[in-house]
Short mmCIF file of C-alpha atoms in Angstrom, two decimals:
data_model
loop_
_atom_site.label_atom_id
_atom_site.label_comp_id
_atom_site.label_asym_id
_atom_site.label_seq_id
_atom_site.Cartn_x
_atom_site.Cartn_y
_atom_site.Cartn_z
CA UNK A 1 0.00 0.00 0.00
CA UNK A 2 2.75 2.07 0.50
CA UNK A 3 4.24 2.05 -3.14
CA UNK A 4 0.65 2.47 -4.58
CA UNK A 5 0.11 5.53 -2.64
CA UNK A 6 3.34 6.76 -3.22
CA UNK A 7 2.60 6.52 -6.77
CA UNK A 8 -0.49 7.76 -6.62
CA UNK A 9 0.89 10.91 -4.83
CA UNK A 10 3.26 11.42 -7.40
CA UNK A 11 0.88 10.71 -10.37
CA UNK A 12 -1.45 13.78 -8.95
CA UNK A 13 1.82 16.08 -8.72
CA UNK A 14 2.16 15.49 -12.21
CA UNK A 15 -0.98 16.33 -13.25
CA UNK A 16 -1.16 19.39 -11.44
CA UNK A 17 2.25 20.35 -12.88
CA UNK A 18 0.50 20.00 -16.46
CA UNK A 19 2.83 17.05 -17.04
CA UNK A 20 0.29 13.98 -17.16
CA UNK A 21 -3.29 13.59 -18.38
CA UNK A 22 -6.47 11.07 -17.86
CA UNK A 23 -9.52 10.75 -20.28
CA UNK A 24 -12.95 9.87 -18.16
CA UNK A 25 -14.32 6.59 -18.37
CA UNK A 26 -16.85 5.67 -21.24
CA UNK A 27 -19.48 2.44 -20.89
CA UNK A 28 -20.91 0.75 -24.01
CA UNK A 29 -23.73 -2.70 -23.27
CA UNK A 30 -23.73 -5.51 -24.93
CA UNK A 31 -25.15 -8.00 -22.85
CA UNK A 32 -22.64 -6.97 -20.44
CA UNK A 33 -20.90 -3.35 -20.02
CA UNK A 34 -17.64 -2.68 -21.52
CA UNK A 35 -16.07 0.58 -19.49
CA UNK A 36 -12.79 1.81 -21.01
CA UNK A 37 -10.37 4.74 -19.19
CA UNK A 38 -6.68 6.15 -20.46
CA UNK A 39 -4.51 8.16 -19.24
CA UNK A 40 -0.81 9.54 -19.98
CA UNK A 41 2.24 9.69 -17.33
CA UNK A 42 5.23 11.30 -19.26
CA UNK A 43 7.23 10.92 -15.77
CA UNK A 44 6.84 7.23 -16.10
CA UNK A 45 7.58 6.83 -19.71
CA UNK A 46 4.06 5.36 -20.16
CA UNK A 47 0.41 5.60 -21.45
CA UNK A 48 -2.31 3.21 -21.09
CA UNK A 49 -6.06 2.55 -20.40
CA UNK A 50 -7.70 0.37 -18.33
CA UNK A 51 -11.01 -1.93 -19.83
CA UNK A 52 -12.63 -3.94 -17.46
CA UNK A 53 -16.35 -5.65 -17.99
CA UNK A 54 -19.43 -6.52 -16.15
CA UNK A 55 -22.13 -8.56 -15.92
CA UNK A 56 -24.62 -10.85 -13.89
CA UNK A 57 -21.60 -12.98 -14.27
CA UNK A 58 -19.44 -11.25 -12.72
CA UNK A 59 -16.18 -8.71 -13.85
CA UNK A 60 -13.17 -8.32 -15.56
CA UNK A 61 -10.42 -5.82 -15.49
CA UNK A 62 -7.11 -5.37 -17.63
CA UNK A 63 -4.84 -2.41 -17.51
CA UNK A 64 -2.24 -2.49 -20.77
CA UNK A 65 0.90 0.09 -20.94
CA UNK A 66 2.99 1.47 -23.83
CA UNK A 67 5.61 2.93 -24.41
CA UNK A 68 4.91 6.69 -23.65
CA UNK A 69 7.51 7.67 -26.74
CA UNK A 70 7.31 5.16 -29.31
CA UNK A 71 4.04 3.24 -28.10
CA UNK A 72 4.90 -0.21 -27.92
CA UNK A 73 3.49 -2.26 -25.73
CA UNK A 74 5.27 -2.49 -21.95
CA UNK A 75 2.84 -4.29 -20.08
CA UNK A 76 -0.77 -6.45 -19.60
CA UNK A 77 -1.85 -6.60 -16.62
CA UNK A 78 -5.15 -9.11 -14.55
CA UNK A 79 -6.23 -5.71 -12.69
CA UNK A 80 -8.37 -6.61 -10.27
CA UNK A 81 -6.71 -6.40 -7.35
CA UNK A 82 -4.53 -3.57 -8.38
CA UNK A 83 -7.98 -1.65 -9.65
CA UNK A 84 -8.57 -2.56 -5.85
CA UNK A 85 -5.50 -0.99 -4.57
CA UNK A 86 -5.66 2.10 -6.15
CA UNK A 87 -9.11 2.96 -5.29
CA UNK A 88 -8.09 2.63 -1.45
CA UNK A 89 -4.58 4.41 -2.12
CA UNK A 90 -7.00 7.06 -3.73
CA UNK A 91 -9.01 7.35 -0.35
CA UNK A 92 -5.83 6.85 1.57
CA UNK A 93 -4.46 9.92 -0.46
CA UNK A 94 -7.34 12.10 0.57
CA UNK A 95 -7.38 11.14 4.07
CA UNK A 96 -3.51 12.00 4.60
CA UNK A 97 -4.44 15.34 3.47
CA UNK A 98 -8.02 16.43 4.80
CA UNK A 99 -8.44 14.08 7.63
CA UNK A 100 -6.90 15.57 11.41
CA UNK A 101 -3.28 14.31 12.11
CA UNK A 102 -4.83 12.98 15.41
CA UNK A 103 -8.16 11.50 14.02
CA UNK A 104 -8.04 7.66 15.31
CA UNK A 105 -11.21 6.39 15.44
CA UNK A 106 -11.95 5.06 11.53
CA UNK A 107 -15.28 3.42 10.54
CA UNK A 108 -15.87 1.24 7.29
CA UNK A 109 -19.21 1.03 5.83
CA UNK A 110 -19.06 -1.78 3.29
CA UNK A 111 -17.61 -5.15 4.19
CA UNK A 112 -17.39 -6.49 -0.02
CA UNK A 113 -14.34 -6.73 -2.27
CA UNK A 114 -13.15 -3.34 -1.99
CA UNK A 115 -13.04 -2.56 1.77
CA UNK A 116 -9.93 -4.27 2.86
CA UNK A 117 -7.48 -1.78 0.76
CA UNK A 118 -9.89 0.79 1.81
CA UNK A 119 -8.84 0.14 5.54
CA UNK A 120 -5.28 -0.83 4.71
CA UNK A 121 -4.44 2.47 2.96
CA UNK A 122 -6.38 4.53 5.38
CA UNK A 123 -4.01 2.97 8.73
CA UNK A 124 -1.03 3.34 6.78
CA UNK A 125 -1.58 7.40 6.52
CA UNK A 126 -2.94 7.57 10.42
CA UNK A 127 -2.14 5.81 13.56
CA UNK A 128 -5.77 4.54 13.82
CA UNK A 129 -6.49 2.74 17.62
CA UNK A 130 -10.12 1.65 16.51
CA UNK A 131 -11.96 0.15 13.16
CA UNK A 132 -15.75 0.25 13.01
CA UNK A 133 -17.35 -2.64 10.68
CA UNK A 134 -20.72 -1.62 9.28
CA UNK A 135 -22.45 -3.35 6.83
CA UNK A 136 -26.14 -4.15 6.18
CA UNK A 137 -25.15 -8.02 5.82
CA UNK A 138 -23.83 -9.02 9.76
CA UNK A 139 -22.54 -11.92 8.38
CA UNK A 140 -20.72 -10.13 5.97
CA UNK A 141 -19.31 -7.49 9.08
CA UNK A 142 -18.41 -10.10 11.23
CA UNK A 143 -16.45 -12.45 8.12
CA UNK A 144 -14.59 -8.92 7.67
CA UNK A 145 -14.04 -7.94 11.22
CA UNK A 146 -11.66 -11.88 11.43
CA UNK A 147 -10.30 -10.57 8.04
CA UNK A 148 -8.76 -6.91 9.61
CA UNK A 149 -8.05 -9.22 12.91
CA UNK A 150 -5.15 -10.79 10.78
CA UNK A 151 -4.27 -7.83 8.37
CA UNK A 152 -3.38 -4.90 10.93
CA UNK A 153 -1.98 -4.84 13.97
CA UNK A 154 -3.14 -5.99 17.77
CA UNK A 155 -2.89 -3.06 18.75
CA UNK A 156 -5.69 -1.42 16.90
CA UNK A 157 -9.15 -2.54 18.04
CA UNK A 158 -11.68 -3.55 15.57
CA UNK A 159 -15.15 -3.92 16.24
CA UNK A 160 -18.79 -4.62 14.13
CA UNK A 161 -20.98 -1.80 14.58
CA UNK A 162 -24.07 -2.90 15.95
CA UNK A 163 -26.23 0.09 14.15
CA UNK A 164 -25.48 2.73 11.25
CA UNK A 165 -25.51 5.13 14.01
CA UNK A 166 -22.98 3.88 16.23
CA UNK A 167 -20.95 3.17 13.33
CA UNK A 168 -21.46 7.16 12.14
CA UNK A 169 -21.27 8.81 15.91
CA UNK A 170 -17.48 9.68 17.08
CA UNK A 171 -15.57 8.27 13.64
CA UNK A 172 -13.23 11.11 12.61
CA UNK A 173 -12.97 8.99 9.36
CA UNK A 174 -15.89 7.55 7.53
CA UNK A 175 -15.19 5.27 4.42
CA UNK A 176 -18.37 4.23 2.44
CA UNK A 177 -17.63 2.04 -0.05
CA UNK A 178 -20.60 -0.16 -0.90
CA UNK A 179 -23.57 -0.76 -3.47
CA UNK A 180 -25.90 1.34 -2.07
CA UNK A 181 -28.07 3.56 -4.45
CA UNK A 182 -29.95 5.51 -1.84
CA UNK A 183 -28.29 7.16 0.63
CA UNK A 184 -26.92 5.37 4.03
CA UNK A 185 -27.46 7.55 6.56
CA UNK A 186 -28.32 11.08 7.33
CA UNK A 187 -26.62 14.44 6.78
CA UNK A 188 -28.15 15.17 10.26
CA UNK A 189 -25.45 12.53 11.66
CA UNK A 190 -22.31 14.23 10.18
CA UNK A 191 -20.50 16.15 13.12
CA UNK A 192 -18.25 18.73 13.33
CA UNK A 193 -14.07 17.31 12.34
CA UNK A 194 -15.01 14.10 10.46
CA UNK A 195 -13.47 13.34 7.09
CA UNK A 196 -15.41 10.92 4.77
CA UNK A 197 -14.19 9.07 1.98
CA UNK A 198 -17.38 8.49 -0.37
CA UNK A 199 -16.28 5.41 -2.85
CA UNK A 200 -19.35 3.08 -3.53
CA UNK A 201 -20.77 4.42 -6.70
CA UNK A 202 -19.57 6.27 -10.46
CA UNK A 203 -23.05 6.24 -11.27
CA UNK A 204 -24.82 9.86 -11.88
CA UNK A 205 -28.22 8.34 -10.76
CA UNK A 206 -26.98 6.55 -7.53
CA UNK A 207 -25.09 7.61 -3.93
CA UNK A 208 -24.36 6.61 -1.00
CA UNK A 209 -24.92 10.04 1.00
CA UNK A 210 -27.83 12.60 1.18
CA UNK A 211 -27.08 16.33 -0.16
CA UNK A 212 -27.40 17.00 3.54
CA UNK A 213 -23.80 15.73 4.00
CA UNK A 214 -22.29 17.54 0.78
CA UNK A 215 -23.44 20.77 2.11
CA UNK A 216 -22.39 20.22 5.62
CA UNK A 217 -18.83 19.93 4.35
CA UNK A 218 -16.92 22.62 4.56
CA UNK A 219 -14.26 21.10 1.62
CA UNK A 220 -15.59 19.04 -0.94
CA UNK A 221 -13.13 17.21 -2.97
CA UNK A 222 -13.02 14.72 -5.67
CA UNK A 223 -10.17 12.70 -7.83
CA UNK A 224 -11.01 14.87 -10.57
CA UNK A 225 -14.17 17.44 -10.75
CA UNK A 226 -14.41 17.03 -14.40
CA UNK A 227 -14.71 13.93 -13.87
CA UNK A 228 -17.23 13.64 -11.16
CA UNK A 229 -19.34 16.06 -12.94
CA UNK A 230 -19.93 13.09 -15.56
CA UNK A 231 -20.48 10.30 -12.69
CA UNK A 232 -20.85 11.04 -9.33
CA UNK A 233 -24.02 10.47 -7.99
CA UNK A 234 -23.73 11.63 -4.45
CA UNK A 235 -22.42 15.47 -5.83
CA UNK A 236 -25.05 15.40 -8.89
CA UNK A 237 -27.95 14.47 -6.83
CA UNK A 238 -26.94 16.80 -3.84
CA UNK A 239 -26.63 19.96 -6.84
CA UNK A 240 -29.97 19.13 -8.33
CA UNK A 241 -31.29 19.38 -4.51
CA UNK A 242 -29.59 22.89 -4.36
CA UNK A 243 -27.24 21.57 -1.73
CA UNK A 244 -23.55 21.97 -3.69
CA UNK A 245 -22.23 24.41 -6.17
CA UNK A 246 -19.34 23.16 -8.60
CA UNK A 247 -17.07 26.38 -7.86
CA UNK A 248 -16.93 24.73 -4.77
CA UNK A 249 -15.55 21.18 -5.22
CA UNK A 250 -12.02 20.79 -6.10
CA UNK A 251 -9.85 18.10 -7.48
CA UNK A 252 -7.66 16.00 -5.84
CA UNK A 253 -4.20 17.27 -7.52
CA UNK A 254 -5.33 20.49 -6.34
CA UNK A 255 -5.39 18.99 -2.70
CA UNK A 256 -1.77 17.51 -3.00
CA UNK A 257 -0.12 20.80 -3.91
CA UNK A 258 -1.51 22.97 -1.24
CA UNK A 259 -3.60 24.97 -3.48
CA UNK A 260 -7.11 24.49 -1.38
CA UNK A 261 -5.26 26.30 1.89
CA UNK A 262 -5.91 24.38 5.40
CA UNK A 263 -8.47 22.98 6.95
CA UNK A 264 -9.76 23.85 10.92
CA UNK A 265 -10.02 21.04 13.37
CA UNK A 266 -13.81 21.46 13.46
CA UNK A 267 -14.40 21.27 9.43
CA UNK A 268 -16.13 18.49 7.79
CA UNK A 269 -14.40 17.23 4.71
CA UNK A 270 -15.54 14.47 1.93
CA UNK A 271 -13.61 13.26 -0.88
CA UNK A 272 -15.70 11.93 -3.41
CA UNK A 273 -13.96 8.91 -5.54
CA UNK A 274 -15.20 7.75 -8.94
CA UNK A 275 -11.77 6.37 -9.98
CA UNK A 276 -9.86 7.28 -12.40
CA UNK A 277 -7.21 5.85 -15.26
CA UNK A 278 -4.46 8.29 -14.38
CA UNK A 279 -4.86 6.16 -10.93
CA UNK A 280 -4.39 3.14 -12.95
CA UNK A 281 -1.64 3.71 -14.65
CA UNK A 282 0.01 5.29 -12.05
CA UNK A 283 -0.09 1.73 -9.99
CA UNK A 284 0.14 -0.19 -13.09
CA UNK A 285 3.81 1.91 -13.43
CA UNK A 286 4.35 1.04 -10.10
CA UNK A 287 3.41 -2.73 -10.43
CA UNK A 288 5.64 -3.02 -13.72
CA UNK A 289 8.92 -1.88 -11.80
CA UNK A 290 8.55 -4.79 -9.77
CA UNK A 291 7.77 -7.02 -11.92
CA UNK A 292 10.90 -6.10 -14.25
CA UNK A 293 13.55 -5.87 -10.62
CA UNK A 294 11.46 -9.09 -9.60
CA UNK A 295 11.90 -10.92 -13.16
CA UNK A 296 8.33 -11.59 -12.66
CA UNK A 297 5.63 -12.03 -15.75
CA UNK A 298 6.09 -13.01 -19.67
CA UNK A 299 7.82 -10.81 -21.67
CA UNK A 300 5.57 -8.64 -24.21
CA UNK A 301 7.36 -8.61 -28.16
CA UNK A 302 8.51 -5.44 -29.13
#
């Protein structure tokens, strides 16, 4: 987790320096959905896209990189755990920045596929003491609960949350990341210092929060606004409701070089994820280092 957020880190850098690009994500159906992302990373010496699929029976991802000056091909990659790893180093990203230094108490709302690197990337920016489970499945929470038991440490505590509301009340970190299309909880439950991560849906007709929690925050932030304005349901919804402005949600690169000022220790901030291919390729980089000091993988023809 550390290499994929330092990566990531650097990838945003980049892109606020002018110096690396990312194309939003475009779906076509079949039977299934075909969803296909690029993005460039001169730094790196690559470009590349991600295409992944789904369907009822399930999903596919592949990132593939070339050659950023002559365009041959450097790398294929089975991308579903590293699609999984950037979209928690994304989170992990946001919370390094927004969250309070001292914020220790983290909850998880989601207990799926996607929630471990959510947690993983989130305790290696903060010394966390507690994790809250939530999930609408128990069985689900408590399966994940003996999952974090064995990933992090003893000495942080991890607990199911019994209701939504203990899981919301007294987390200075909040991570949705489920399949939710209405929204969790309440904007009425948001309190004054939290930080949520918002990372269950790309959808523009689905969220996981209320516009009552957009316009409680006092920073809204998202990988990319552009972006977001295409597919992100919770910020769409919440400006249809008159409850967010776009002037007022900024992108994540913008976040990484200091340009959105600081934050006070009673402000509410939410970073809104939709993922992105610049995030891809930025791990994908990462992963293909490795794999070349590692002598791991089949080597591509020139």
């Amino acid at each position: 987790m550390e290499v994929t957020l330092a990566a990531l880190e650097a990838a945003f850098g980049e892109w606020a320096a002018g110096r690396a690009s990312n194309q939003p994500r475009r779906r076509v159906a079949g039977g299934a959905v075909l969803a296909t992302m690029s993005a460039a990373l001169p730094a790196k010496g690559l470009m590349g896209f991600k295409a992944y699929t789904h369907s009822k029976a399930g999903a596919r991802f592949w990132v593939c990189l070339f050659d950023a000056a002559d365009g041959r091909p450097r790398a294929v990659i089975e991308a579903d755990w590293l699609g999984r790893m950037r979209t928690g180093a994304a989170s992990g990203l946001a919370t390094k920045y927004l969250a309070r230094r001292e914020a220790s108490v983290f909850t998880i709302i989601g207990a799926g596929s996607q929630a471990l690197t959510q947690v993983l990337a989130v305790a290696a920016v903060r010394t966390i003491r507690q994790v809250r489970v939530a999930s609408r499945d128990p069985v689900h929470r408590d399966a994940f609960v003996e999952v974090l038991k064995g990933a992090l440490p003893g000495t942080i505590g991890i607990h199911p949350a019994g209701s939504m509301r203990e899981a919301v009340d007294g987390a200075e970190i909040l991570t949705t990341i489920t399949s939710a299309g209405r929204p969790i909880f309440p904007g009425e439950w948001v309190q004054a210092g939290q930080h949520l991560n918002v990372c269950g849906s790309n959808y523009p007709d689905r969220r996981e929060i209320d516009g009552r929690v957009v316009a409680r925050a006092d920073l809204v932030v998202a990988d990319d606004a552009e972006a977001a304005r295409v597919e992100a349901g919770d910020l769409l919804l919440a400006e249809r409701e008159g409850q967010v402005n776009w002037a007022r949600v900024h992108s994540l690169r913008e976040v990484v070089t200091g340009s959105t000022g600081s934050r006070q220790p009673s402000d509410v901030t939410l970073f809104k994820s939709v993922g992105l291919a610049l995030e891809d390729v930025a791990a994908g980089a990462a992963l293909l280092e490795l794999a070349l000091a590692r002598g791991v993988g089949e080597r591509l023809p020139d």
